[in-house]
């Protein structure tokens, strides 16, 4: 209807002048609302389009609920999230991702029985509305969800390669409500269950329960609270030292986000980073962390505390910003800080999933600016040696899983030695994360790891406490060197 608005307005003016234009202006919104409502009232007996506006889903669910209640049967809604389609789009292009969506939809429709409604409601989300049935209890729905998950997680092969996805599912049956639910309630309950599944990691399945309603309210409260905390400056970096295994001197610090809550005290990042991501505030968190970190560096310099550099974590969302390099350059210039004193920590999975595009250009641009690129959680992703070269990685941060029990487990020691040997041949420095004991520290030094970081050395601390700790640590190192010379 909107496509004909210019022609309709011109014709109205020719035929009736200004009064006709006014009539058209008043009548079109109502007419558009009627047509829009008609689009949202899909006929469950007619074939559904592949992609359905999510706003139409509650109406379609309502029609199925009404039919089920009329014959004393039940229905259910399943929401399916195919995780990994965004990676396929980045690596193989939008056409490959769209072909994969179509293949998944075809599999789903082939799996369901006649009368069930299957549609796609988003880039990676699918909805299943079950036809009225005499037995849709929790056990039956769990069995169906498991079958759907196994079917969709079978690899799909195209010319672009073989693609593997993980599938999370949230569902709710109409029997889960004491009274007859509305279509909107049924869809919302399935959405709540899917949200819970997605927070539990890949390939999770969750059924809606009444307790999820309270959990959802708590998450909404956390979402509002954490946004205010970011605005009020309650979220700030704490710094964990990194130590050279040869000299014992501080070679840098990593900035880690901490929420200083006025009532709950220190809130760890695992409890609020997800909320910030949901609120699309990770880029704002990055700005706050960078500004506080550079302020701390300037303060340490003024106090004569030798901290060579600070490393800040950047998520894949932040690395997709087209203005990231310019923003960081502006911040460095504002603080008169050489780029070499800023470490940019990037997850290995980000490099593995982003061989081209904005993310790749940003990482290369930051390296060319002079920033040091640290590949975080190395060993948990699939970054190739070519990727390490292309992105000009300076240091590998070896994941804690490689460090745990390295002083007691021979297989673990051989694996770690292989990683360190690879880094040495590539000319990359190494940092071992999660070092918690003197034995682990000593063995990492013997194996040739360049730097160590972890609770066994120091816990993360505010900038002023780090200054005091760094001064005491420097005195200990100087005392040990004097003792060593005296013993000689």
Short mmCIF file of C-alpha atoms in Angstrom, two decimals:
data_model
loop_
_atom_site.label_atom_id
_atom_site.label_comp_id
_atom_site.label_asym_id
_atom_site.label_seq_id
_atom_site.Cartn_x
_atom_site.Cartn_y
_atom_site.Cartn_z
CA UNK A 1 0.00 0.00 0.00
CA UNK A 2 2.76 2.45 0.87
CA UNK A 3 4.31 1.90 -2.54
CA UNK A 4 1.25 3.59 -4.12
CA UNK A 5 1.22 6.57 -1.75
CA UNK A 6 2.90 9.11 -4.11
CA UNK A 7 0.62 8.25 -7.04
CA UNK A 8 -2.48 8.14 -4.83
CA UNK A 9 -1.67 11.53 -3.31
CA UNK A 10 -1.09 13.13 -6.73
CA UNK A 11 -4.34 11.71 -8.08
CA UNK A 12 -6.19 12.94 -5.02
CA UNK A 13 -4.87 16.44 -5.49
CA UNK A 14 -5.88 16.48 -9.16
CA UNK A 15 -9.37 15.17 -8.44
CA UNK A 16 -10.27 16.92 -5.22
CA UNK A 17 -7.60 19.40 -4.25
CA UNK A 18 -6.57 19.92 -0.66
CA UNK A 19 -9.68 18.32 0.90
CA UNK A 20 -9.00 15.07 -0.91
CA UNK A 21 -5.39 15.13 0.27
CA UNK A 22 -6.56 15.54 3.85
CA UNK A 23 -8.94 12.59 3.46
CA UNK A 24 -6.14 10.43 2.11
CA UNK A 25 -3.82 11.49 4.93
CA UNK A 26 -6.43 10.55 7.54
CA UNK A 27 -7.53 7.34 5.89
CA UNK A 28 -4.25 5.78 4.88
CA UNK A 29 -2.99 5.01 8.41
CA UNK A 30 -6.21 3.15 9.21
CA UNK A 31 -6.05 1.30 5.88
CA UNK A 32 -2.41 0.42 6.47
CA UNK A 33 -3.25 -0.80 9.97
CA UNK A 34 -5.94 -3.07 8.56
CA UNK A 35 -3.59 -4.51 5.95
CA UNK A 36 -0.85 -4.92 8.54
CA UNK A 37 -3.23 -6.73 10.87
CA UNK A 38 -4.23 -9.02 8.02
CA UNK A 39 -0.61 -9.91 7.42
CA UNK A 40 -0.23 -10.80 11.10
CA UNK A 41 -3.30 -13.07 11.01
CA UNK A 42 -1.81 -15.96 9.07
CA UNK A 43 -4.07 -18.80 8.01
CA UNK A 44 -2.83 -21.98 9.76
CA UNK A 45 -4.45 -24.12 7.03
CA UNK A 46 -2.51 -22.42 4.23
CA UNK A 47 1.19 -23.07 3.48
CA UNK A 48 3.29 -20.64 5.49
CA UNK A 49 6.08 -18.59 3.92
CA UNK A 50 9.64 -19.56 4.83
CA UNK A 51 10.21 -16.34 6.78
CA UNK A 52 7.42 -15.11 9.04
CA UNK A 53 7.36 -11.82 10.93
CA UNK A 54 7.77 -12.66 14.61
CA UNK A 55 4.87 -10.29 15.33
CA UNK A 56 2.54 -12.75 13.56
CA UNK A 57 3.60 -15.73 15.71
CA UNK A 58 1.34 -15.04 18.74
CA UNK A 59 -1.73 -14.77 16.50
CA UNK A 60 -0.91 -18.04 14.77
CA UNK A 61 -0.29 -19.72 18.13
CA UNK A 62 -3.63 -18.37 19.39
CA UNK A 63 -5.49 -19.98 16.52
CA UNK A 64 -3.89 -23.36 17.27
CA UNK A 65 -4.65 -23.01 21.00
CA UNK A 66 -8.30 -22.25 20.24
CA UNK A 67 -8.54 -25.34 18.05
CA UNK A 68 -6.84 -27.52 20.67
CA UNK A 69 -9.10 -26.33 23.48
CA UNK A 70 -12.22 -26.85 21.36
CA UNK A 71 -11.46 -30.58 21.04
CA UNK A 72 -9.86 -30.99 24.51
CA UNK A 73 -6.33 -31.41 23.14
CA UNK A 74 -3.07 -29.47 23.62
CA UNK A 75 -0.43 -27.72 21.55
CA UNK A 76 3.12 -26.47 22.07
CA UNK A 77 5.66 -23.95 20.80
CA UNK A 78 9.33 -24.75 20.21
CA UNK A 79 11.89 -22.04 19.43
CA UNK A 80 15.14 -23.16 17.82
CA UNK A 81 18.34 -21.10 17.63
CA UNK A 82 20.98 -22.27 15.13
CA UNK A 83 24.28 -20.94 16.51
CA UNK A 84 27.12 -20.42 14.06
CA UNK A 85 25.29 -18.96 11.06
CA UNK A 86 26.98 -15.61 11.60
CA UNK A 87 30.37 -17.31 11.35
CA UNK A 88 29.31 -19.00 8.11
CA UNK A 89 28.27 -15.61 6.71
CA UNK A 90 31.63 -14.07 7.62
CA UNK A 91 33.71 -16.95 6.28
CA UNK A 92 31.72 -18.07 3.23
CA UNK A 93 29.40 -15.17 2.44
CA UNK A 94 25.72 -14.35 2.88
CA UNK A 95 24.66 -16.67 0.05
CA UNK A 96 26.13 -19.69 1.85
CA UNK A 97 24.43 -18.67 5.09
CA UNK A 98 21.08 -18.29 3.31
CA UNK A 99 21.48 -21.70 1.66
CA UNK A 100 22.18 -23.17 5.09
CA UNK A 101 19.04 -21.54 6.54
CA UNK A 102 16.97 -23.03 3.72
CA UNK A 103 18.50 -26.47 4.29
CA UNK A 104 17.73 -26.34 8.02
CA UNK A 105 14.13 -25.26 7.34
CA UNK A 106 13.71 -28.12 4.87
CA UNK A 107 15.03 -30.59 7.44
CA UNK A 108 12.66 -29.26 10.08
CA UNK A 109 9.62 -29.49 7.82
CA UNK A 110 10.57 -33.01 6.80
CA UNK A 111 10.81 -34.02 10.46
CA UNK A 112 7.46 -32.68 11.66
CA UNK A 113 4.08 -34.29 11.11
CA UNK A 114 1.20 -32.99 9.03
CA UNK A 115 -0.52 -30.05 10.65
CA UNK A 116 2.57 -28.80 12.50
CA UNK A 117 3.68 -25.31 11.52
CA UNK A 118 7.38 -24.68 10.87
CA UNK A 119 8.78 -21.27 9.97
CA UNK A 120 11.85 -19.08 10.28
CA UNK A 121 11.35 -15.95 12.40
CA UNK A 122 14.87 -14.46 12.23
CA UNK A 123 18.35 -14.86 10.76
CA UNK A 124 19.08 -17.90 12.93
CA UNK A 125 15.77 -18.60 14.68
CA UNK A 126 13.07 -21.09 13.77
CA UNK A 127 9.64 -21.68 15.30
CA UNK A 128 7.59 -24.86 15.51
CA UNK A 129 3.92 -24.76 16.48
CA UNK A 130 2.51 -28.23 17.02
CA UNK A 131 -0.89 -29.26 15.75
CA UNK A 132 -3.45 -30.16 18.46
CA UNK A 133 -2.50 -33.51 19.95
CA UNK A 134 -3.77 -35.77 22.77
CA UNK A 135 -0.33 -36.25 24.38
CA UNK A 136 2.08 -33.34 24.58
CA UNK A 137 3.44 -33.74 28.09
CA UNK A 138 6.96 -32.79 29.20
CA UNK A 139 8.47 -36.17 28.32
CA UNK A 140 7.03 -36.16 24.80
CA UNK A 141 8.21 -32.61 24.16
CA UNK A 142 11.72 -33.35 25.47
CA UNK A 143 11.92 -36.34 23.14
CA UNK A 144 10.80 -34.19 20.20
CA UNK A 145 13.25 -31.40 21.07
CA UNK A 146 16.11 -33.90 21.24
CA UNK A 147 15.15 -35.30 17.83
CA UNK A 148 15.00 -31.80 16.35
CA UNK A 149 18.39 -30.93 17.79
CA UNK A 150 20.08 -34.10 16.49
CA UNK A 151 18.55 -33.60 13.04
CA UNK A 152 19.67 -29.99 12.69
CA UNK A 153 23.16 -30.58 14.10
CA UNK A 154 23.98 -33.09 11.34
CA UNK A 155 26.69 -31.43 9.16
CA UNK A 156 25.55 -29.72 5.96
CA UNK A 157 27.81 -29.83 2.90
CA UNK A 158 27.84 -27.23 0.13
CA UNK A 159 30.38 -26.09 -2.44
CA UNK A 160 31.69 -23.72 0.23
CA UNK A 161 32.52 -26.67 2.50
CA UNK A 162 30.96 -28.69 5.28
CA UNK A 163 29.28 -26.63 7.99
CA UNK A 164 28.65 -27.65 11.59
CA UNK A 165 26.16 -25.79 13.78
CA UNK A 166 25.05 -26.11 17.36
CA UNK A 167 21.35 -25.87 18.10
CA UNK A 168 19.68 -24.66 21.30
CA UNK A 169 15.97 -25.14 21.94
CA UNK A 170 13.43 -23.64 24.31
CA UNK A 171 9.88 -24.95 24.41
CA UNK A 172 6.59 -24.75 26.24
CA UNK A 173 3.41 -26.82 26.01
CA UNK A 174 -0.04 -25.42 26.63
CA UNK A 175 -0.48 -28.01 29.41
CA UNK A 176 2.19 -26.20 31.45
CA UNK A 177 -0.36 -23.46 32.26
CA UNK A 178 -3.09 -23.92 34.84
CA UNK A 179 -5.56 -22.02 32.68
CA UNK A 180 -5.83 -21.66 28.93
CA UNK A 181 -2.85 -19.55 27.81
CA UNK A 182 -2.98 -16.90 25.15
CA UNK A 183 -0.87 -17.26 22.02
CA UNK A 184 1.35 -14.45 23.24
CA UNK A 185 1.88 -16.22 26.59
CA UNK A 186 2.82 -19.48 24.89
CA UNK A 187 5.33 -17.83 22.55
CA UNK A 188 6.76 -15.70 25.36
CA UNK A 189 7.22 -18.79 27.56
CA UNK A 190 9.11 -20.57 24.76
CA UNK A 191 11.23 -17.45 24.30
CA UNK A 192 12.06 -17.41 28.02
CA UNK A 193 13.06 -21.08 27.87
CA UNK A 194 15.26 -20.45 24.82
CA UNK A 195 16.96 -17.52 26.55
CA UNK A 196 17.71 -19.82 29.48
CA UNK A 197 19.08 -22.48 27.10
CA UNK A 198 21.37 -19.99 25.38
CA UNK A 199 22.87 -18.95 28.73
CA UNK A 200 23.77 -22.58 29.46
CA UNK A 201 26.16 -22.92 26.54
CA UNK A 202 25.87 -24.51 23.10
CA UNK A 203 23.38 -27.31 22.34
CA UNK A 204 21.21 -26.78 25.42
CA UNK A 205 17.51 -27.65 25.68
CA UNK A 206 15.22 -26.05 28.25
CA UNK A 207 11.53 -26.43 29.04
CA UNK A 208 9.64 -23.45 30.39
CA UNK A 209 8.78 -23.48 34.08
CA UNK A 210 7.06 -20.94 36.27
CA UNK A 211 10.33 -20.28 38.13
CA UNK A 212 11.82 -18.95 34.89
CA UNK A 213 9.46 -16.00 35.12
CA UNK A 214 11.11 -14.85 38.34
CA UNK A 215 14.56 -15.49 36.87
CA UNK A 216 13.67 -13.40 33.84
CA UNK A 217 12.53 -10.54 36.07
CA UNK A 218 15.83 -10.79 37.97
CA UNK A 219 17.78 -10.66 34.68
CA UNK A 220 15.77 -7.64 33.57
CA UNK A 221 16.55 -5.95 36.88
CA UNK A 222 20.25 -6.78 36.46
CA UNK A 223 20.16 -5.40 32.92
CA UNK A 224 18.77 -2.06 34.10
CA UNK A 225 21.14 -1.93 37.07
CA UNK A 226 24.32 -2.72 35.17
CA UNK A 227 23.59 -0.03 32.56
CA UNK A 228 23.26 2.51 35.37
CA UNK A 229 26.45 1.18 36.97
CA UNK A 230 28.37 1.79 33.76
CA UNK A 231 27.04 5.35 33.58
CA UNK A 232 27.85 6.06 37.23
CA UNK A 233 31.43 4.77 36.96
CA UNK A 234 30.88 1.75 39.22
CA UNK A 235 32.44 -0.55 36.59
CA UNK A 236 36.17 -0.02 36.35
CA UNK A 237 39.34 -1.98 35.60
CA UNK A 238 41.35 -3.91 38.15
CA UNK A 239 44.84 -4.89 37.10
CA UNK A 240 46.63 -8.24 37.28
CA UNK A 241 50.44 -8.22 36.90
CA UNK A 242 52.36 -10.24 34.33
CA UNK A 243 55.88 -11.30 35.39
CA UNK A 244 58.96 -12.13 33.34
CA UNK A 245 60.10 -15.68 34.13
CA UNK A 246 63.77 -14.74 33.60
CA UNK A 247 64.08 -11.54 35.66
CA UNK A 248 60.96 -11.59 37.84
CA UNK A 249 60.19 -8.01 36.81
CA UNK A 250 56.71 -6.77 35.91
CA UNK A 251 56.34 -6.77 32.14
CA UNK A 252 52.76 -5.59 31.99
CA UNK A 253 49.29 -5.77 33.50
CA UNK A 254 45.95 -6.98 32.20
CA UNK A 255 42.90 -4.77 32.78
CA UNK A 256 39.94 -6.83 34.02
CA UNK A 257 36.46 -5.35 34.50
CA UNK A 258 35.04 -5.26 38.03
CA UNK A 259 31.70 -3.90 39.19
CA UNK A 260 32.01 -2.15 42.54
CA UNK A 261 28.40 -2.49 43.69
CA UNK A 262 27.33 -0.17 46.55
CA UNK A 263 25.46 -3.02 48.30
CA UNK A 264 26.79 -6.32 46.94
CA UNK A 265 30.45 -5.33 46.90
CA UNK A 266 32.67 -6.63 44.10
CA UNK A 267 30.67 -8.30 41.33
CA UNK A 268 32.78 -10.56 39.04
CA UNK A 269 32.52 -10.09 35.27
CA UNK A 270 30.84 -13.45 34.66
CA UNK A 271 27.76 -12.03 36.39
CA UNK A 272 27.41 -8.84 34.36
CA UNK A 273 29.23 -9.08 31.02
CA UNK A 274 26.34 -11.04 29.51
CA UNK A 275 23.92 -8.31 30.61
CA UNK A 276 26.11 -5.63 29.02
CA UNK A 277 26.25 -7.61 25.79
CA UNK A 278 22.47 -7.99 25.80
CA UNK A 279 22.15 -4.24 26.37
CA UNK A 280 24.58 -3.60 23.47
CA UNK A 281 26.90 -1.76 25.83
CA UNK A 282 30.14 -3.69 25.26
CA UNK A 283 31.53 -0.89 23.09
CA UNK A 284 30.83 1.57 25.90
CA UNK A 285 32.54 -0.80 28.36
CA UNK A 286 35.56 -0.88 26.05
CA UNK A 287 35.75 2.93 26.09
CA UNK A 288 35.53 3.01 29.90
CA UNK A 289 38.17 0.31 30.33
CA UNK A 290 40.57 1.99 27.90
CA UNK A 291 40.19 5.44 29.44
CA UNK A 292 40.64 4.17 33.02
CA UNK A 293 43.60 2.03 31.97
CA UNK A 294 45.42 4.89 30.25
CA UNK A 295 44.68 7.12 33.25
CA UNK A 296 46.21 4.49 35.53
CA UNK A 297 49.28 4.21 33.31
CA UNK A 298 49.79 7.97 33.44
CA UNK A 299 49.48 7.88 37.22
CA UNK A 300 52.01 5.05 37.56
CA UNK A 301 54.43 6.91 35.32
CA UNK A 302 54.11 10.04 37.47
CA UNK A 303 54.77 7.99 40.62
CA UNK A 304 57.87 6.37 39.09
CA UNK A 305 56.26 2.90 38.94
CA UNK A 306 57.61 0.93 35.98
CA UNK A 307 54.64 -0.74 34.24
CA UNK A 308 55.71 -1.22 30.60
CA UNK A 309 52.22 -1.74 29.21
CA UNK A 310 48.56 -2.46 29.91
CA UNK A 311 46.50 -5.03 28.01
CA UNK A 312 42.79 -4.45 27.38
CA UNK A 313 40.35 -7.11 26.17
CA UNK A 314 38.31 -6.41 23.03
CA UNK A 315 35.29 -8.54 22.13
CA UNK A 316 34.31 -9.51 18.60
CA UNK A 317 31.47 -6.97 18.77
CA UNK A 318 33.90 -4.13 19.50
CA UNK A 319 36.34 -5.34 16.87
CA UNK A 320 33.61 -5.00 14.24
CA UNK A 321 33.35 -1.25 14.82
CA UNK A 322 34.47 0.58 11.64
CA UNK A 323 35.89 3.46 13.73
CA UNK A 324 37.83 1.40 16.28
CA UNK A 325 41.35 2.22 15.06
CA UNK A 326 40.64 5.96 14.85
CA UNK A 327 39.09 5.96 18.33
CA UNK A 328 42.04 4.19 19.95
CA UNK A 329 44.52 6.44 18.15
CA UNK A 330 42.64 9.48 19.44
CA UNK A 331 42.70 8.13 23.02
CA UNK A 332 46.44 7.38 22.85
CA UNK A 333 47.15 10.87 21.52
CA UNK A 334 44.96 12.40 24.24
CA UNK A 335 46.98 10.67 26.95
CA UNK A 336 50.30 11.18 25.10
CA UNK A 337 50.84 7.43 25.34
CA UNK A 338 52.89 5.47 22.78
CA UNK A 339 50.82 2.78 21.08
CA UNK A 340 53.47 0.20 22.01
CA UNK A 341 52.35 0.48 25.64
CA UNK A 342 48.82 -0.72 24.81
CA UNK A 343 48.19 -4.43 24.43
CA UNK A 344 45.04 -5.47 22.55
CA UNK A 345 43.80 -8.87 23.68
CA UNK A 346 41.81 -10.75 21.05
CA UNK A 347 40.27 -14.20 21.53
CA UNK A 348 41.72 -16.89 19.31
CA UNK A 349 38.19 -17.79 18.18
CA UNK A 350 37.74 -14.25 16.82
CA UNK A 351 40.81 -14.55 14.60
CA UNK A 352 39.82 -18.06 13.51
CA UNK A 353 36.30 -16.91 12.54
CA UNK A 354 37.28 -13.58 10.93
CA UNK A 355 39.89 -14.09 8.21
CA UNK A 356 38.52 -11.13 6.26
CA UNK A 357 36.28 -8.11 6.78
CA UNK A 358 36.13 -5.25 9.28
CA UNK A 359 37.43 -7.31 12.22
CA UNK A 360 40.52 -8.39 10.31
CA UNK A 361 41.20 -4.86 9.07
CA UNK A 362 40.86 -3.48 12.61
CA UNK A 363 43.31 -5.97 14.10
CA UNK A 364 45.84 -5.32 11.35
CA UNK A 365 45.27 -1.57 11.68
CA UNK A 366 45.89 -1.65 15.45
CA UNK A 367 49.09 -3.61 14.89
CA UNK A 368 50.25 -1.08 12.27
CA UNK A 369 49.43 1.68 14.74
CA UNK A 370 51.99 0.11 17.07
CA UNK A 371 49.71 -1.68 19.54
CA UNK A 372 50.81 -5.13 20.71
CA UNK A 373 48.35 -7.87 19.69
CA UNK A 374 47.89 -10.65 22.25
CA UNK A 375 46.06 -13.80 21.18
CA UNK A 376 43.99 -14.75 24.24
CA UNK A 377 43.01 -18.29 25.29
CA UNK A 378 45.43 -19.78 22.76
CA UNK A 379 44.81 -23.48 22.24
CA UNK A 380 41.03 -23.34 22.64
CA UNK A 381 40.27 -22.19 19.07
CA UNK A 382 41.50 -23.08 15.60
CA UNK A 383 43.63 -20.16 14.45
CA UNK A 384 46.07 -21.24 11.76
CA UNK A 385 49.75 -20.33 11.61
CA UNK A 386 48.96 -18.24 8.53
CA UNK A 387 46.41 -16.29 10.60
CA UNK A 388 49.03 -15.61 13.28
CA UNK A 389 51.24 -14.10 10.60
CA UNK A 390 48.52 -12.18 8.78
CA UNK A 391 47.25 -10.53 11.97
CA UNK A 392 50.80 -9.74 13.21
CA UNK A 393 50.24 -11.38 16.60
CA UNK A 394 52.96 -10.49 19.12
CA UNK A 395 52.16 -12.76 22.06
CA UNK A 396 50.27 -15.99 22.67
CA UNK A 397 48.36 -16.15 25.93
CA UNK A 398 48.30 -19.84 26.81
CA UNK A 399 44.96 -20.88 28.24
CA UNK A 400 44.68 -22.02 31.84
CA UNK A 401 43.62 -25.50 30.68
CA UNK A 402 47.20 -26.09 29.43
CA UNK A 403 48.74 -24.88 32.70
CA UNK A 404 46.66 -26.82 35.24
CA UNK A 405 48.59 -29.77 36.78
CA UNK A 406 51.51 -29.20 34.40
CA UNK A 407 53.90 -29.99 37.28
CA UNK A 408 52.20 -33.35 37.90
CA UNK A 409 50.87 -34.53 34.55
CA UNK A 410 53.41 -35.73 31.97
CA UNK A 411 50.95 -35.57 29.05
CA UNK A 412 50.03 -32.02 30.02
CA UNK A 413 53.71 -31.09 30.17
CA UNK A 414 54.39 -32.49 26.68
CA UNK A 415 51.42 -30.62 25.25
CA UNK A 416 52.54 -27.36 26.83
CA UNK A 417 56.11 -27.89 25.60
CA UNK A 418 54.77 -28.35 22.06
CA UNK A 419 52.84 -25.06 22.25
CA UNK A 420 55.88 -23.21 23.59
CA UNK A 421 58.07 -24.74 20.89
CA UNK A 422 55.67 -23.58 18.19
CA UNK A 423 55.68 -20.04 19.58
CA UNK A 424 59.47 -20.01 19.73
CA UNK A 425 59.81 -21.10 16.11
CA UNK A 426 57.33 -18.39 15.07
CA UNK A 427 59.18 -15.74 17.06
CA UNK A 428 56.21 -15.06 19.36
CA UNK A 429 56.35 -14.29 23.06
CA UNK A 430 54.23 -16.38 25.43
CA UNK A 431 52.19 -15.61 28.54
CA UNK A 432 50.81 -18.45 30.67
CA UNK A 433 47.49 -17.61 32.33
CA UNK A 434 46.10 -19.04 35.54
CA UNK A 435 49.42 -19.83 37.27
CA UNK A 436 48.46 -20.74 40.83
CA UNK A 437 51.48 -22.41 42.41
CA UNK A 438 55.23 -21.99 42.77
CA UNK A 439 55.72 -25.38 41.08
CA UNK A 440 53.75 -24.32 38.00
CA UNK A 441 55.69 -21.04 37.87
CA UNK A 442 59.05 -22.83 38.10
CA UNK A 443 58.21 -25.44 35.46
CA UNK A 444 56.90 -22.83 33.02
CA UNK A 445 60.19 -20.96 33.44
CA UNK A 446 62.15 -24.16 32.72
CA UNK A 447 60.06 -24.91 29.62
CA UNK A 448 60.80 -21.44 28.19
CA UNK A 449 57.53 -19.56 28.77
CA UNK A 450 58.35 -15.83 28.72
CA UNK A 451 55.73 -14.43 31.11
CA UNK A 452 53.33 -15.74 33.75
CA UNK A 453 50.11 -14.41 35.21
CA UNK A 454 47.72 -15.79 37.83
CA UNK A 455 46.56 -15.92 41.43
CA UNK A 456 49.83 -17.58 42.41
CA UNK A 457 51.57 -14.29 41.57
CA UNK A 458 48.92 -11.66 42.35
CA UNK A 459 45.17 -11.26 42.18
CA UNK A 460 43.62 -8.40 40.18
CA UNK A 461 43.64 -5.16 42.19
CA UNK A 462 42.72 -1.47 41.82
CA UNK A 463 45.27 0.93 40.32
CA UNK A 464 46.41 2.38 43.67
CA UNK A 465 46.89 -1.06 45.22
CA UNK A 466 48.83 -2.20 42.17
CA UNK A 467 51.20 0.77 42.59
CA UNK A 468 51.89 -0.30 46.19
CA UNK A 469 52.27 -3.97 45.19
CA UNK A 470 54.61 -3.08 42.31
CA UNK A 471 56.83 -1.06 44.67
CA UNK A 472 57.05 -3.94 47.14
CA UNK A 473 57.68 -6.42 44.32
CA UNK A 474 60.54 -4.28 42.96
CA UNK A 475 62.11 -4.24 46.43
CA UNK A 476 61.86 -8.04 46.66
CA UNK A 477 63.51 -8.46 43.26
CA UNK A 478 66.31 -6.04 44.20
CA UNK A 479 66.83 -7.86 47.52
CA UNK A 480 67.00 -11.22 45.77
CA UNK A 481 69.60 -9.89 43.32
CA UNK A 482 71.77 -8.56 46.18
CA UNK A 483 71.45 -11.90 47.96
CA UNK A 484 72.47 -13.69 44.78
CA UNK A 485 75.56 -11.50 44.29
CA UNK A 486 76.51 -11.88 47.98
CA UNK A 487 76.25 -15.65 47.78
CA UNK A 488 78.53 -15.61 44.74
#
